[in-house]
XYZ file of C-alpha atoms in Angstrom:
560
model
C 0.000 0.000 0.000
C 2.843 2.345 0.910
C 4.489 1.686 -2.453
C 1.230 2.408 -4.242
C 0.852 5.697 -2.378
C 4.446 6.604 -3.167
C 3.897 5.826 -6.834
C 0.715 7.903 -6.859
C 2.520 10.777 -5.163
C 5.340 10.578 -7.699
C 2.832 10.591 -10.555
C 1.035 13.581 -9.043
C 4.326 15.429 -8.615
C 5.258 14.731 -12.222
C 1.874 15.974 -13.397
C 2.207 19.084 -11.258
C 5.603 19.766 -12.772
C 4.026 19.696 -16.215
C 5.573 16.413 -17.317
C 3.748 14.808 -20.240
C 1.978 11.499 -19.611
C 3.674 8.287 -20.644
C 3.528 7.915 -24.409
C 4.231 5.201 -26.952
C 6.798 5.896 -29.691
C 7.207 3.431 -32.552
C 9.957 3.482 -35.189
C 9.797 1.238 -38.276
C 13.074 0.707 -40.159
C 14.754 -2.473 -41.373
C 17.256 -0.959 -43.820
C 20.392 -0.967 -41.724
C 22.206 0.822 -38.959
C 22.793 4.107 -40.766
C 19.029 4.534 -41.254
C 18.308 3.885 -37.581
C 21.023 5.232 -35.293
C 20.227 8.982 -35.432
C 16.605 8.351 -34.457
C 17.503 5.784 -31.804
C 19.687 8.473 -30.239
C 16.546 10.584 -29.832
C 14.294 7.718 -28.722
C 16.587 6.172 -26.070
C 16.394 9.232 -23.740
C 12.603 9.157 -24.158
C 12.630 5.554 -22.928
C 14.699 6.713 -19.949
C 12.014 9.332 -19.200
C 9.480 6.530 -18.810
C 7.963 6.424 -22.279
C 7.459 3.206 -24.203
C 9.688 2.945 -27.284
C 9.213 0.161 -29.834
C 11.477 -0.390 -32.826
C 10.221 -2.605 -35.646
C 13.308 -3.882 -37.455
C 15.083 -7.043 -38.610
C 16.481 -9.623 -36.225
C 20.061 -8.877 -37.319
C 19.819 -5.459 -35.649
C 19.391 -6.928 -32.170
C 23.126 -7.697 -31.901
C 24.064 -4.005 -31.813
C 20.736 -2.424 -30.853
C 20.055 -4.262 -27.583
C 23.342 -3.451 -25.773
C 23.517 0.175 -26.934
C 19.835 1.131 -26.588
C 18.603 -0.904 -23.596
C 15.365 1.040 -23.127
C 14.062 0.105 -26.553
C 11.683 -2.808 -27.138
C 12.100 -4.667 -30.427
C 9.691 -6.349 -32.800
C 11.161 -8.195 -35.749
C 9.868 -8.211 -39.298
C 9.191 -11.645 -40.875
C 12.254 -13.716 -41.785
C 11.324 -13.702 -45.474
C 11.991 -9.953 -45.572
C 15.406 -10.570 -43.987
C 16.233 -13.170 -46.618
C 15.390 -10.762 -49.439
C 17.481 -8.059 -47.751
C 20.485 -10.397 -47.383
C 20.249 -11.410 -51.029
C 19.918 -7.770 -52.067
C 23.139 -6.873 -50.251
C 25.149 -9.643 -51.892
C 27.237 -8.528 -54.835
C 25.793 -11.255 -57.057
C 22.168 -10.120 -56.740
C 20.464 -8.560 -59.743
C 19.625 -5.521 -57.619
C 23.266 -4.956 -56.679
C 24.263 -5.167 -60.338
C 21.489 -2.779 -61.395
C 22.453 -0.297 -58.675
C 26.008 -0.258 -59.997
C 24.757 0.494 -63.515
C 24.947 4.288 -64.042
C 22.317 4.095 -66.794
C 19.665 2.779 -64.391
C 17.710 4.835 -61.869
C 18.289 3.813 -58.244
C 14.729 4.187 -56.970
C 13.269 2.140 -59.827
C 15.769 -0.613 -58.995
C 14.792 -0.555 -55.305
C 11.093 -0.759 -56.229
C 11.656 -3.713 -58.570
C 13.981 -5.785 -56.429
C 13.054 -4.929 -52.847
C 9.844 -2.943 -52.331
C 7.570 -5.066 -54.549
C 8.797 -8.496 -53.295
C 8.541 -7.458 -49.629
C 5.453 -5.231 -49.779
C 2.688 -7.849 -49.241
C 4.600 -9.350 -46.303
C 5.400 -5.988 -44.701
C 1.944 -4.462 -45.189
C 0.200 -7.476 -43.651
C 2.668 -7.617 -40.760
C 2.487 -3.877 -40.012
C -1.299 -3.846 -40.204
C -1.264 -6.358 -37.354
C 1.354 -4.414 -35.378
C -0.487 -1.079 -35.654
C -3.860 -2.637 -34.885
C -2.614 -4.348 -31.727
C -0.773 -1.312 -30.348
C -1.458 2.151 -31.722
C 1.515 4.447 -30.991
C 1.217 8.114 -30.025
C 3.967 8.895 -32.522
C 4.754 6.596 -35.445
C 8.037 7.191 -37.250
C 8.380 5.478 -40.648
C 11.641 5.076 -42.531
C 11.283 6.990 -45.797
C 12.144 3.866 -47.819
C 9.780 1.517 -45.967
C 6.756 2.222 -48.155
C 4.419 -0.150 -46.360
C 4.739 1.709 -43.049
C 3.383 5.034 -44.318
C 0.801 3.366 -46.567
C -0.694 1.171 -43.851
C -0.698 4.051 -41.356
C -2.470 6.293 -43.862
C -5.013 3.584 -44.688
C -5.766 3.075 -40.976
C -6.124 6.832 -40.455
C -3.002 7.107 -38.274
C -0.791 10.164 -38.217
C 2.828 9.379 -38.971
C 6.200 11.053 -39.367
C 8.876 10.135 -41.908
C 12.587 9.727 -41.116
C 14.985 10.842 -43.853
C 18.771 11.286 -43.923
C 18.612 14.253 -46.320
C 15.915 16.204 -48.144
C 14.953 14.045 -51.147
C 13.440 15.209 -54.448
C 9.765 16.064 -54.228
C 9.785 17.003 -50.537
C 10.959 20.610 -50.612
C 11.931 21.552 -54.144
C 12.846 24.933 -55.571
C 13.380 25.723 -59.282
C 17.106 26.360 -58.758
C 17.813 23.050 -56.976
C 19.314 20.147 -58.903
C 17.837 16.710 -58.320
C 19.748 13.658 -57.105
C 19.681 12.394 -60.686
C 21.256 15.451 -62.293
C 24.198 14.600 -64.581
C 26.004 17.741 -63.406
C 28.104 17.820 -60.200
C 26.336 20.812 -58.671
C 23.661 21.141 -56.005
C 21.983 24.144 -57.652
C 21.716 25.763 -61.081
C 23.920 28.686 -59.997
C 26.793 27.636 -62.261
C 24.764 25.922 -65.001
C 24.245 27.415 -68.441
C 20.885 27.623 -70.215
C 21.225 24.228 -71.912
C 22.241 22.462 -68.698
C 19.266 24.008 -66.894
C 17.006 22.775 -69.692
C 18.409 19.246 -69.273
C 17.871 19.385 -65.502
C 14.360 20.830 -65.730
C 12.936 18.787 -68.606
C 15.180 15.937 -69.814
C 16.057 14.453 -66.403
C 12.439 14.475 -65.109
C 11.304 12.843 -68.362
C 13.956 10.137 -67.937
C 12.907 9.536 -64.325
C 9.237 9.267 -65.281
C 10.053 6.898 -68.148
C 12.277 4.644 -66.029
C 9.969 4.535 -63.004
C 6.589 4.353 -64.767
C 6.385 0.559 -65.070
C 7.851 -0.219 -61.608
C 5.492 2.317 -60.037
C 2.497 0.838 -61.862
C 3.484 -2.643 -60.692
C 3.915 -1.405 -57.120
C 0.553 0.385 -57.175
C -1.094 -2.821 -58.383
C 0.448 -4.698 -55.446
C -0.727 -1.964 -53.070
C -4.314 -2.207 -54.343
C -4.206 -5.969 -53.849
C -3.027 -5.353 -50.278
C -5.926 -2.971 -49.657
C -3.962 0.223 -49.006
C -4.426 3.726 -50.364
C -2.695 4.458 -53.655
C -1.579 7.934 -54.691
C -1.106 8.482 -58.397
C 1.429 10.971 -59.719
C 4.118 12.348 -57.416
C 4.901 9.555 -54.901
C 5.747 12.199 -52.293
C 2.157 13.532 -52.401
C 1.073 10.950 -49.811
C 3.476 12.538 -47.304
C 2.086 16.062 -47.796
C 0.563 16.173 -44.280
C 3.204 13.981 -42.633
C 5.990 15.349 -40.506
C 9.357 14.968 -42.267
C 12.177 14.537 -39.719
C 15.491 15.021 -41.503
C 18.843 14.108 -39.973
C 20.666 16.879 -41.783
C 21.354 20.607 -41.550
C 21.791 23.715 -43.648
C 25.440 24.085 -44.430
C 25.341 20.553 -45.760
C 21.916 20.867 -47.405
C 21.511 23.666 -49.945
C 19.591 26.602 -48.426
C 15.968 26.854 -49.583
C 12.535 27.860 -48.281
C 11.330 25.031 -46.049
C 7.868 24.050 -44.852
C 7.405 23.856 -41.062
C 6.546 20.184 -41.637
C 10.198 19.602 -42.572
C 12.099 19.459 -39.281
C 15.902 19.546 -39.637
C 17.291 17.849 -36.518
C 20.764 16.864 -37.712
C 23.475 16.005 -37.501
C 22.786 13.445 -34.792
C 25.501 10.856 -34.232
C 25.703 7.689 -32.193
C 26.699 8.104 -28.548
C 28.615 4.830 -28.863
C 32.251 5.666 -29.474
C 34.120 2.936 -31.290
C 37.423 2.094 -29.642
C 40.635 1.424 -31.505
C 41.553 -2.294 -31.345
C 45.049 -3.149 -30.167
C 46.134 -4.619 -33.510
C 45.283 -1.409 -35.376
C 47.022 0.681 -32.706
C 50.094 -1.530 -33.057
C 50.021 -1.164 -36.861
C 49.706 2.629 -36.597
C 52.549 2.674 -34.061
C 54.868 0.822 -36.438
C 53.832 3.171 -39.231
C 54.591 6.188 -37.026
C 58.029 4.823 -36.142
C 58.894 4.241 -39.796
C 57.622 7.640 -40.940
C 59.398 9.550 -38.162
C 62.684 7.895 -39.060
C 62.325 8.849 -42.725
C 60.807 12.337 -42.298
C 60.280 15.101 -39.774
C 56.542 14.438 -39.421
C 55.287 13.661 -35.917
C 52.343 11.667 -37.248
C 52.124 9.327 -40.228
C 49.648 10.204 -42.962
C 47.051 7.497 -43.490
C 44.350 7.164 -46.124
C 41.223 5.465 -44.815
C 38.982 3.744 -47.408
C 35.438 2.464 -46.759
C 32.374 2.169 -48.983
C 29.673 1.189 -46.513
C 27.456 -1.862 -46.156
C 25.382 -1.728 -49.327
C 28.085 -0.902 -51.889
C 29.925 -3.617 -53.803
C 32.539 -1.792 -55.928
C 33.186 -3.076 -59.467
C 36.515 -4.781 -60.142
C 37.656 -2.079 -62.591
C 37.081 0.662 -60.026
C 38.982 -1.293 -57.357
C 41.894 -1.715 -59.754
C 42.069 2.002 -60.602
C 41.832 3.062 -56.962
C 44.343 0.454 -55.780
C 46.923 1.518 -58.364
C 46.447 5.174 -57.422
C 46.877 4.410 -53.706
C 50.064 2.456 -54.372
C 51.383 5.390 -56.404
C 50.612 7.748 -53.510
C 52.528 5.485 -51.119
C 55.492 5.305 -53.482
C 55.528 9.103 -53.880
C 55.600 9.603 -50.108
C 52.366 11.607 -49.933
C 50.903 8.930 -47.635
C 52.528 6.465 -45.269
C 49.767 3.877 -45.077
C 46.308 2.805 -46.185
C 43.546 1.274 -44.058
C 40.777 -0.265 -46.141
C 37.550 -1.664 -44.671
C 36.330 -4.533 -46.845
C 34.262 -7.591 -46.022
C 35.789 -11.013 -46.570
C 33.108 -11.738 -49.192
C 34.373 -8.907 -51.389
C 38.062 -9.380 -50.645
C 38.551 -11.877 -53.460
C 38.163 -9.007 -55.937
C 41.180 -7.148 -54.590
C 44.386 -6.897 -56.630
C 47.183 -8.938 -55.102
C 49.557 -5.958 -55.194
C 47.560 -3.982 -52.637
C 46.495 -6.981 -50.550
C 50.113 -7.986 -49.984
C 51.551 -4.490 -49.499
C 53.153 -4.086 -46.035
C 51.761 -0.568 -45.585
C 48.186 -1.516 -46.497
C 45.881 -2.885 -43.799
C 42.697 -4.613 -45.020
C 40.043 -5.019 -42.320
C 36.743 -6.947 -42.418
C 35.381 -4.312 -40.037
C 36.902 -0.928 -39.235
C 36.149 1.230 -36.178
C 35.310 4.183 -38.408
C 34.695 6.818 -35.759
C 37.902 5.941 -33.911
C 39.887 6.036 -37.146
C 38.462 9.373 -38.300
C 39.233 10.846 -34.880
C 42.854 9.656 -35.085
C 45.288 12.440 -36.070
C 47.080 10.142 -38.530
C 44.077 9.868 -40.870
C 44.553 12.574 -43.506
C 41.985 11.538 -46.110
C 38.778 9.510 -46.147
C 37.920 7.763 -49.440
C 34.198 7.058 -49.217
C 30.985 6.362 -51.127
C 29.500 9.545 -49.679
C 26.717 8.109 -47.539
C 25.046 10.570 -45.174
C 26.376 8.949 -41.981
C 29.957 8.727 -43.289
C 29.774 12.332 -44.483
C 28.561 13.530 -41.074
C 31.325 11.611 -39.292
C 34.031 13.013 -41.569
C 32.718 16.541 -40.989
C 32.606 15.976 -37.224
C 36.308 15.069 -37.154
C 37.369 17.525 -39.873
C 38.753 14.921 -42.302
C 38.828 15.812 -46.037
C 37.084 13.320 -48.317
C 37.452 11.824 -51.760
C 33.947 10.676 -52.653
C 33.399 7.949 -55.247
C 29.602 7.916 -55.405
C 27.410 5.041 -56.567
C 23.657 5.629 -56.176
C 20.875 7.301 -54.192
C 21.860 10.468 -52.373
C 25.601 9.751 -52.681
C 26.299 11.834 -55.840
C 24.449 14.797 -54.322
C 26.303 14.414 -51.007
C 29.544 14.475 -52.972
C 28.484 17.669 -54.727
C 27.550 19.274 -51.385
C 30.920 18.537 -49.794
C 32.793 19.514 -52.942
C 31.038 22.892 -52.912
C 31.853 23.195 -49.202
C 35.525 22.826 -50.190
C 36.422 19.801 -48.048
C 36.056 17.114 -50.728
C 36.530 16.090 -54.317
C 33.795 13.957 -55.827
C 33.424 11.767 -58.892
C 30.943 9.064 -59.866
C 32.561 5.649 -59.597
C 31.864 4.754 -63.239
C 33.876 7.813 -64.345
C 36.949 6.860 -62.311
C 40.036 6.055 -64.387
C 43.610 5.199 -63.493
C 44.696 8.740 -64.386
C 42.054 10.791 -62.600
C 42.210 8.558 -59.504
C 45.923 9.234 -59.210
C 45.492 12.937 -59.968
C 42.804 13.399 -57.309
C 44.735 11.558 -54.594
C 47.975 13.391 -55.343
C 46.211 16.767 -55.300
C 44.458 16.126 -51.986
C 47.523 14.697 -50.212
C 50.277 16.910 -51.594
C 51.219 19.362 -48.801
C 51.376 22.157 -51.379
C 47.720 21.730 -52.387
C 46.093 19.974 -49.406
C 45.633 22.906 -47.014
C 42.437 24.390 -48.578
C 40.701 21.031 -48.079
C 41.807 20.879 -44.450
C 40.709 24.465 -43.786
C 37.271 23.811 -45.261
C 37.002 20.582 -43.238
C 37.805 22.506 -40.038
C 35.029 24.995 -40.850
C 32.497 22.190 -41.349
C 33.766 20.550 -38.159
C 33.014 23.706 -36.153
C 29.484 23.883 -37.572
C 28.705 20.204 -37.010
C 30.001 20.159 -33.440
C 28.018 23.284 -32.555
C 24.825 21.614 -33.777
C 25.657 18.173 -32.366
C 25.724 19.451 -28.791
C 22.151 20.760 -28.864
C 20.141 18.855 -31.459
C 19.602 15.486 -29.758
C 17.987 16.908 -26.621
C 15.899 19.377 -28.623
C 14.700 16.600 -30.941
C 13.650 14.485 -27.951
C 11.562 17.332 -26.532
C 10.071 17.865 -29.982
C 9.125 14.182 -30.308
C 7.474 14.336 -26.890
C 5.424 17.384 -27.876
C 4.345 15.921 -31.212
C 3.278 12.655 -29.568
C 1.043 14.537 -27.132
C -0.290 17.397 -29.266
C 0.366 16.466 -32.889
C 1.681 18.886 -35.497
C -1.471 20.563 -36.722
C 0.069 23.924 -35.804
C 2.756 23.312 -38.451
C 0.312 22.695 -41.292
C 0.061 25.870 -43.336
C -3.310 27.366 -44.226
C -2.441 26.663 -47.859
C -2.585 22.926 -47.174
C -6.103 23.234 -45.780
C -7.699 24.882 -48.799
C -8.057 24.130 -52.525
C -4.937 24.783 -54.580
C -6.629 27.545 -56.553
C -7.506 29.372 -53.332
C -4.052 28.849 -51.803
C -2.451 30.408 -54.893
C -5.127 33.155 -55.113
C -5.903 31.902 -58.596
C -9.642 32.277 -57.989
C -9.049 35.863 -56.825
C -7.003 36.692 -59.903
C -9.643 35.005 -62.076
C -12.413 37.064 -60.444
C -10.427 40.292 -60.849
C -9.630 39.419 -64.455
C -13.304 38.671 -65.134
C -14.345 41.958 -63.507
C -11.800 43.898 -65.556
C -12.947 42.165 -68.741
C -16.589 42.922 -67.922
C -15.714 46.549 -67.208
C -13.827 46.799 -70.486
C -16.739 45.187 -72.301
C -19.128 47.681 -70.692
C -16.889 50.598 -71.670
C -16.706 49.295 -75.228
C -20.484 48.930 -75.396
C -21.036 52.457 -74.030
C -18.521 53.882 -76.472
C -20.205 52.050 -79.332
C -23.592 53.433 -78.253
C -22.218 56.987 -77.966
C -20.599 56.748 -81.374
C -23.818 55.387 -82.899
C -25.846 58.257 -81.395
C -23.382 60.829 -82.646
C -23.463 59.328 -86.127
C -27.264 59.476 -86.160
C -27.199 63.058 -84.979
C -24.715 64.029 -87.640
C -26.766 62.314 -90.310
C -29.959 63.918 -89.008
C -28.368 67.347 -89.004
C -27.145 66.838 -92.546
C -30.618 65.779 -93.772
C -32.293 68.849 -92.163
C -29.905 71.264 -93.805
C -30.598 69.839 -97.278
C -34.377 70.106 -96.756
C -34.116 73.727 -95.766
C -32.118 74.489 -98.883
C -34.693 72.682 -101.012
C -37.561 74.634 -99.391
C -35.826 77.937 -99.928
C -35.197 76.970 -103.540
C -38.866 76.130 -104.143
C -40.023 79.351 -102.482
C -37.727 81.435 -104.678
C -38.962 79.628 -107.799
C -42.577 80.180 -106.903
C -41.975 83.905 -106.364
C -40.269 84.136 -109.704
C -43.186 82.435 -111.428
C -45.680 84.837 -109.808
C -43.668 87.839 -110.934
C -43.484 86.457 -114.460
C -47.249 86.033 -114.660
C -47.860 89.534 -113.360
C -45.654 91.001 -115.991
């Protein structure tokens, strides 16, 4: 009884202090760690405040999620979805090959090889999850279509988690899309023809390449009994909250709807430690470099292309040869390359057997980027890797593959801390040229200075954003986000754009002009009649005077 009274007193005290009631937060994402960690960083403190936090993900995530986010409950998606995901990530899958093809569109490939095969399973599973436990705030991964669709069909409000602002969410005419063939984020430096290509040719190509996959997906959705939105696929998220783990300085500045909440960059609180074998290898490298030069620290190039990227053999050959040339020239003292054992068979023997090259099946990326020896990060340009490089002020060479990677490369290149090239355009010559330019002490300083600037910005935001995002989540769960929906979203498009007003004014002006024309025509007609009448009267008077004079003459003649 005493415990019950104490609990009641504690609850009353919390209520008196204005604490929100316990709420249920649910996050749906089964696309890997980089998609999940920033949002788990926000949700874990909410669990510590006494809220219920459920993460719907794949069973593979439990190995790292459970120990690092102990307050989070997990529900696992069906194993069949996991199997498709594992096959998708293997380099031999048709999806992996299509994603490496620069002539194919990434989103169409994802729809064909992942979304459509998993959609019936995911939609049925999530319908059961949402029906059994309705969350106060549902957060759907942007690429998990079934989550938003099922929530919308059931009439649930939901938010969308995104790593950067994608096309169709907050566009402006001067912004280049992810699929632009030009390495720029905006049209600032594009000529008229290039702007025409971006504005008309690229959208036409996207529509043509995605039309059939989208039609197939919509057919599957109808069969699953969910709402289908024709046209712009982002239209279904028009009233959803978009929670973006990014920031202006990385994203191109633009007008943004209040429904787009920029909370980034949020990083994992889990700091990776440097294993003893890597420390030993770096120590040997430092001893060798100090004996041959005056440098206190060796210069190391760190190479990693993330979980989903399987680099083509030709690209690996070009990059490997360029790295060996950099080592021979003395611009770098060592190379650390993170590569899974599955992909290691593709590596050239020359780099695999080199004494100053360390190939690792898993690399502690954050610990390596924080190490003063790492002078350059060769990356695919994923959002998480980009944020981590900015946080530690490490210049990047970005070899982009698909998705947001080319645009991330363009962003960091414009920021001055990176060089970027699409992987299919990499050659032996330009790979060597780029590495030499970024590592040569005579030309490397501008990259380092720009990286330090981005580091200052990221660290300033990193210290405040996680706590603020948690408070924001708490508020949205309790009160919703109706206050962020603009009046324009609550009225017909013609009213929001004042088109009906302009139409009414135009009609009134046209009517007034028509009335003026009619009055003028009437006035002119009256004047013409008056003129004609005046002319006819004058002729009659002359005729009468003529007849009178003739009659008088005749009378005089008779009298004579």
